[in-house]
Amino acid sequence: METNLKGAFNFYQGVVRGMMKQRSGRLINIASVAGLMGNAGQANYDASKAGLIDLTKVVARELARRGITSTEVDPGLLTTNTTEVHCQQLKDHRVDRVPAAQHGP
């Protein structure tokens, strides 16, 4: 939660004021398909990524009129030590192609 969600929120607070003054800016978050579908045994990670996806949407709606876009990229399954345990379950439910979600102007 600290890194995935609170880190993005704190970063926004530090950079958005300058973007609003120049009436342009691009905010890009690295989310995860796990935030869209959830996986057993990864509640903290999945919840933080789902929160990041929603934060991206809310910020986009709030700042679009000031020329600022907010986008998230949702990478698919990557085999790591964390996902190896759930690899087959994830493969059974994975989305082969998830387009980047663009929110804002």
JSON list of C-alpha atoms in Angstrom, two decimals:
[
{"chain": "A", "resi": 1, "resn": "MET", "atom": "CA", "xyz": [0.00, 0.00, 0.00]},
{"chain": "A", "resi": 2, "resn": "GLU", "atom": "CA", "xyz": [2.79, 2.42, 0.92]},
{"chain": "A", "resi": 3, "resn": "THR", "atom": "CA", "xyz": [4.61, 2.06, -2.40]},
{"chain": "A", "resi": 4, "resn": "ASN", "atom": "CA", "xyz": [1.89, 1.31, -4.93]},
{"chain": "A", "resi": 5, "resn": "LEU", "atom": "CA", "xyz": [-0.86, 3.63, -3.74]},
{"chain": "A", "resi": 6, "resn": "LYS", "atom": "CA", "xyz": [0.42, 6.09, -1.16]},
{"chain": "A", "resi": 7, "resn": "GLY", "atom": "CA", "xyz": [3.62, 6.67, -3.15]},
{"chain": "A", "resi": 8, "resn": "ALA", "atom": "CA", "xyz": [1.65, 7.69, -6.24]},
{"chain": "A", "resi": 9, "resn": "PHE", "atom": "CA", "xyz": [-0.66, 9.91, -4.18]},
{"chain": "A", "resi": 10, "resn": "ASN", "atom": "CA", "xyz": [2.28, 11.69, -2.54]},
{"chain": "A", "resi": 11, "resn": "PHE", "atom": "CA", "xyz": [4.02, 12.10, -5.90]},
{"chain": "A", "resi": 12, "resn": "TYR", "atom": "CA", "xyz": [0.90, 13.69, -7.37]},
{"chain": "A", "resi": 13, "resn": "GLN", "atom": "CA", "xyz": [0.81, 16.20, -4.54]},
{"chain": "A", "resi": 14, "resn": "GLY", "atom": "CA", "xyz": [4.39, 17.18, -5.35]},
{"chain": "A", "resi": 15, "resn": "VAL", "atom": "CA", "xyz": [4.04, 17.66, -9.10]},
{"chain": "A", "resi": 16, "resn": "VAL", "atom": "CA", "xyz": [0.45, 18.56, -9.91]},
{"chain": "A", "resi": 17, "resn": "ARG", "atom": "CA", "xyz": [0.63, 22.20, -8.81]},
{"chain": "A", "resi": 18, "resn": "GLY", "atom": "CA", "xyz": [3.36, 22.91, -11.37]},
{"chain": "A", "resi": 19, "resn": "MET", "atom": "CA", "xyz": [1.43, 21.10, -14.08]},
{"chain": "A", "resi": 20, "resn": "MET", "atom": "CA", "xyz": [-1.68, 23.12, -13.30]},
{"chain": "A", "resi": 21, "resn": "LYS", "atom": "CA", "xyz": [0.29, 26.37, -13.62]},
{"chain": "A", "resi": 22, "resn": "GLN", "atom": "CA", "xyz": [1.58, 25.37, -17.06]},
{"chain": "A", "resi": 23, "resn": "ARG", "atom": "CA", "xyz": [-1.84, 23.94, -17.97]},
{"chain": "A", "resi": 24, "resn": "SER", "atom": "CA", "xyz": [-0.35, 20.68, -19.23]},
{"chain": "A", "resi": 25, "resn": "GLY", "atom": "CA", "xyz": [1.17, 17.48, -17.97]},
{"chain": "A", "resi": 26, "resn": "ARG", "atom": "CA", "xyz": [1.20, 13.71, -18.23]},
{"chain": "A", "resi": 27, "resn": "LEU", "atom": "CA", "xyz": [0.90, 11.33, -15.29]},
{"chain": "A", "resi": 28, "resn": "ILE", "atom": "CA", "xyz": [1.62, 7.67, -16.00]},
{"chain": "A", "resi": 29, "resn": "ASN", "atom": "CA", "xyz": [1.15, 4.87, -13.47]},
{"chain": "A", "resi": 30, "resn": "ILE", "atom": "CA", "xyz": [2.23, 1.25, -13.69]},
{"chain": "A", "resi": 31, "resn": "ALA", "atom": "CA", "xyz": [-0.76, -0.72, -12.48]},
{"chain": "A", "resi": 32, "resn": "SER", "atom": "CA", "xyz": [-1.41, -4.43, -12.99]},
{"chain": "A", "resi": 33, "resn": "VAL", "atom": "CA", "xyz": [-4.06, -6.74, -14.34]},
{"chain": "A", "resi": 34, "resn": "ALA", "atom": "CA", "xyz": [-4.08, -8.08, -10.77]},
{"chain": "A", "resi": 35, "resn": "GLY", "atom": "CA", "xyz": [-5.79, -4.82, -9.80]},
{"chain": "A", "resi": 36, "resn": "LEU", "atom": "CA", "xyz": [-8.51, -5.58, -12.31]},
{"chain": "A", "resi": 37, "resn": "MET", "atom": "CA", "xyz": [-9.19, -9.23, -11.50]},
{"chain": "A", "resi": 38, "resn": "GLY", "atom": "CA", "xyz": [-7.58, -10.08, -8.14]},
{"chain": "A", "resi": 39, "resn": "ASN", "atom": "CA", "xyz": [-5.64, -13.19, -7.22]},
{"chain": "A", "resi": 40, "resn": "ALA", "atom": "CA", "xyz": [-5.92, -15.47, -4.21]},
{"chain": "A", "resi": 41, "resn": "GLY", "atom": "CA", "xyz": [-3.18, -14.85, -1.68]},
{"chain": "A", "resi": 42, "resn": "GLN", "atom": "CA", "xyz": [-2.29, -11.37, -2.93]},
{"chain": "A", "resi": 43, "resn": "ALA", "atom": "CA", "xyz": [-4.94, -9.19, -1.34]},
{"chain": "A", "resi": 44, "resn": "ASN", "atom": "CA", "xyz": [-2.56, -6.40, -0.31]},
{"chain": "A", "resi": 45, "resn": "TYR", "atom": "CA", "xyz": [-0.91, -6.15, -3.74]},
{"chain": "A", "resi": 46, "resn": "ASP", "atom": "CA", "xyz": [-4.16, -6.47, -5.69]},
{"chain": "A", "resi": 47, "resn": "ALA", "atom": "CA", "xyz": [-5.95, -3.93, -3.50]},
{"chain": "A", "resi": 48, "resn": "SER", "atom": "CA", "xyz": [-3.11, -1.41, -3.86]},
{"chain": "A", "resi": 49, "resn": "LYS", "atom": "CA", "xyz": [-3.09, -1.78, -7.65]},
{"chain": "A", "resi": 50, "resn": "ALA", "atom": "CA", "xyz": [-6.90, -1.51, -7.82]},
{"chain": "A", "resi": 51, "resn": "GLY", "atom": "CA", "xyz": [-6.64, 1.65, -5.74]},
{"chain": "A", "resi": 52, "resn": "LEU", "atom": "CA", "xyz": [-3.99, 2.98, -8.11]},
{"chain": "A", "resi": 53, "resn": "ILE", "atom": "CA", "xyz": [-6.26, 2.34, -11.09]},
{"chain": "A", "resi": 54, "resn": "ASP", "atom": "CA", "xyz": [-9.09, 4.26, -9.42]},
{"chain": "A", "resi": 55, "resn": "LEU", "atom": "CA", "xyz": [-6.73, 7.06, -8.34]},
{"chain": "A", "resi": 56, "resn": "THR", "atom": "CA", "xyz": [-5.62, 7.39, -11.96]},
{"chain": "A", "resi": 57, "resn": "LYS", "atom": "CA", "xyz": [-9.24, 7.75, -13.10]},
{"chain": "A", "resi": 58, "resn": "VAL", "atom": "CA", "xyz": [-10.17, 10.27, -10.41]},
{"chain": "A", "resi": 59, "resn": "VAL", "atom": "CA", "xyz": [-7.10, 12.42, -11.02]},
{"chain": "A", "resi": 60, "resn": "ALA", "atom": "CA", "xyz": [-7.81, 12.34, -14.76]},
{"chain": "A", "resi": 61, "resn": "ARG", "atom": "CA", "xyz": [-11.36, 13.58, -14.22]},
{"chain": "A", "resi": 62, "resn": "GLU", "atom": "CA", "xyz": [-10.27, 16.29, -11.81]},
{"chain": "A", "resi": 63, "resn": "LEU", "atom": "CA", "xyz": [-7.38, 17.61, -13.91]},
{"chain": "A", "resi": 64, "resn": "ALA", "atom": "CA", "xyz": [-8.57, 17.10, -17.51]},
{"chain": "A", "resi": 65, "resn": "ARG", "atom": "CA", "xyz": [-9.89, 20.66, -17.77]},
{"chain": "A", "resi": 66, "resn": "ARG", "atom": "CA", "xyz": [-6.37, 21.89, -16.97]},
{"chain": "A", "resi": 67, "resn": "GLY", "atom": "CA", "xyz": [-4.75, 19.94, -19.81]},
{"chain": "A", "resi": 68, "resn": "ILE", "atom": "CA", "xyz": [-3.35, 17.16, -17.62]},
{"chain": "A", "resi": 69, "resn": "THR", "atom": "CA", "xyz": [-3.81, 13.51, -18.54]},
{"chain": "A", "resi": 70, "resn": "SER", "atom": "CA", "xyz": [-3.54, 10.55, -16.20]},
{"chain": "A", "resi": 71, "resn": "THR", "atom": "CA", "xyz": [-2.85, 7.13, -17.68]},
{"chain": "A", "resi": 72, "resn": "GLU", "atom": "CA", "xyz": [-2.14, 3.70, -16.33]},
{"chain": "A", "resi": 73, "resn": "VAL", "atom": "CA", "xyz": [-0.38, 0.80, -17.98]},
{"chain": "A", "resi": 74, "resn": "ASP", "atom": "CA", "xyz": [-1.58, -2.63, -16.91]},
{"chain": "A", "resi": 75, "resn": "PRO", "atom": "CA", "xyz": [1.12, -5.21, -17.74]},
{"chain": "A", "resi": 76, "resn": "GLY", "atom": "CA", "xyz": [0.06, -8.81, -18.07]},
{"chain": "A", "resi": 77, "resn": "LEU", "atom": "CA", "xyz": [1.45, -11.86, -16.32]},
{"chain": "A", "resi": 78, "resn": "LEU", "atom": "CA", "xyz": [5.17, -11.77, -15.59]},
{"chain": "A", "resi": 79, "resn": "THR", "atom": "CA", "xyz": [6.70, -14.86, -14.02]},
{"chain": "A", "resi": 80, "resn": "THR", "atom": "CA", "xyz": [8.38, -13.90, -10.75]},
{"chain": "A", "resi": 81, "resn": "ASN", "atom": "CA", "xyz": [8.92, -15.60, -7.41]},
{"chain": "A", "resi": 82, "resn": "THR", "atom": "CA", "xyz": [5.63, -14.09, -6.26]},
{"chain": "A", "resi": 83, "resn": "THR", "atom": "CA", "xyz": [3.56, -15.23, -9.25]},
{"chain": "A", "resi": 84, "resn": "GLU", "atom": "CA", "xyz": [5.19, -18.64, -9.64]},
{"chain": "A", "resi": 85, "resn": "VAL", "atom": "CA", "xyz": [3.12, -20.00, -6.75]},
{"chain": "A", "resi": 86, "resn": "HIS", "atom": "CA", "xyz": [-0.07, -18.84, -8.46]},
{"chain": "A", "resi": 87, "resn": "CYS", "atom": "CA", "xyz": [1.23, -19.17, -12.01]},
{"chain": "A", "resi": 88, "resn": "GLN", "atom": "CA", "xyz": [-1.24, -21.73, -13.32]},
{"chain": "A", "resi": 89, "resn": "GLN", "atom": "CA", "xyz": [-4.21, -19.97, -11.75]},
{"chain": "A", "resi": 90, "resn": "LEU", "atom": "CA", "xyz": [-3.06, -16.68, -13.25]},
{"chain": "A", "resi": 91, "resn": "LYS", "atom": "CA", "xyz": [-2.47, -18.24, -16.67]},
{"chain": "A", "resi": 92, "resn": "ASP", "atom": "CA", "xyz": [-5.97, -19.72, -16.62]},
{"chain": "A", "resi": 93, "resn": "HIS", "atom": "CA", "xyz": [-7.47, -16.26, -16.01]},
{"chain": "A", "resi": 94, "resn": "ARG", "atom": "CA", "xyz": [-5.00, -13.96, -17.72]},
{"chain": "A", "resi": 95, "resn": "VAL", "atom": "CA", "xyz": [-5.96, -11.39, -20.26]},
{"chain": "A", "resi": 96, "resn": "ASP", "atom": "CA", "xyz": [-3.72, -11.79, -23.31]},
{"chain": "A", "resi": 97, "resn": "ARG", "atom": "CA", "xyz": [-3.95, -8.18, -24.29]},
{"chain": "A", "resi": 98, "resn": "VAL", "atom": "CA", "xyz": [-5.05, -5.43, -21.97]},
{"chain": "A", "resi": 99, "resn": "PRO", "atom": "CA", "xyz": [-4.92, -2.02, -23.64]},
{"chain": "A", "resi": 100, "resn": "ALA", "atom": "CA", "xyz": [-3.48, 0.86, -21.68]},
{"chain": "A", "resi": 101, "resn": "ALA", "atom": "CA", "xyz": [-6.28, 2.81, -20.07]},
{"chain": "A", "resi": 102, "resn": "GLN", "atom": "CA", "xyz": [-6.16, 6.49, -20.97]},
{"chain": "A", "resi": 103, "resn": "HIS", "atom": "CA", "xyz": [-8.21, 8.86, -18.91]},
{"chain": "A", "resi": 104, "resn": "GLY", "atom": "CA", "xyz": [-8.44, 12.55, -19.60]},
{"chain": "A", "resi": 105, "resn": "PRO", "atom": "CA", "xyz": [-8.15, 14.80, -22.65]}
]
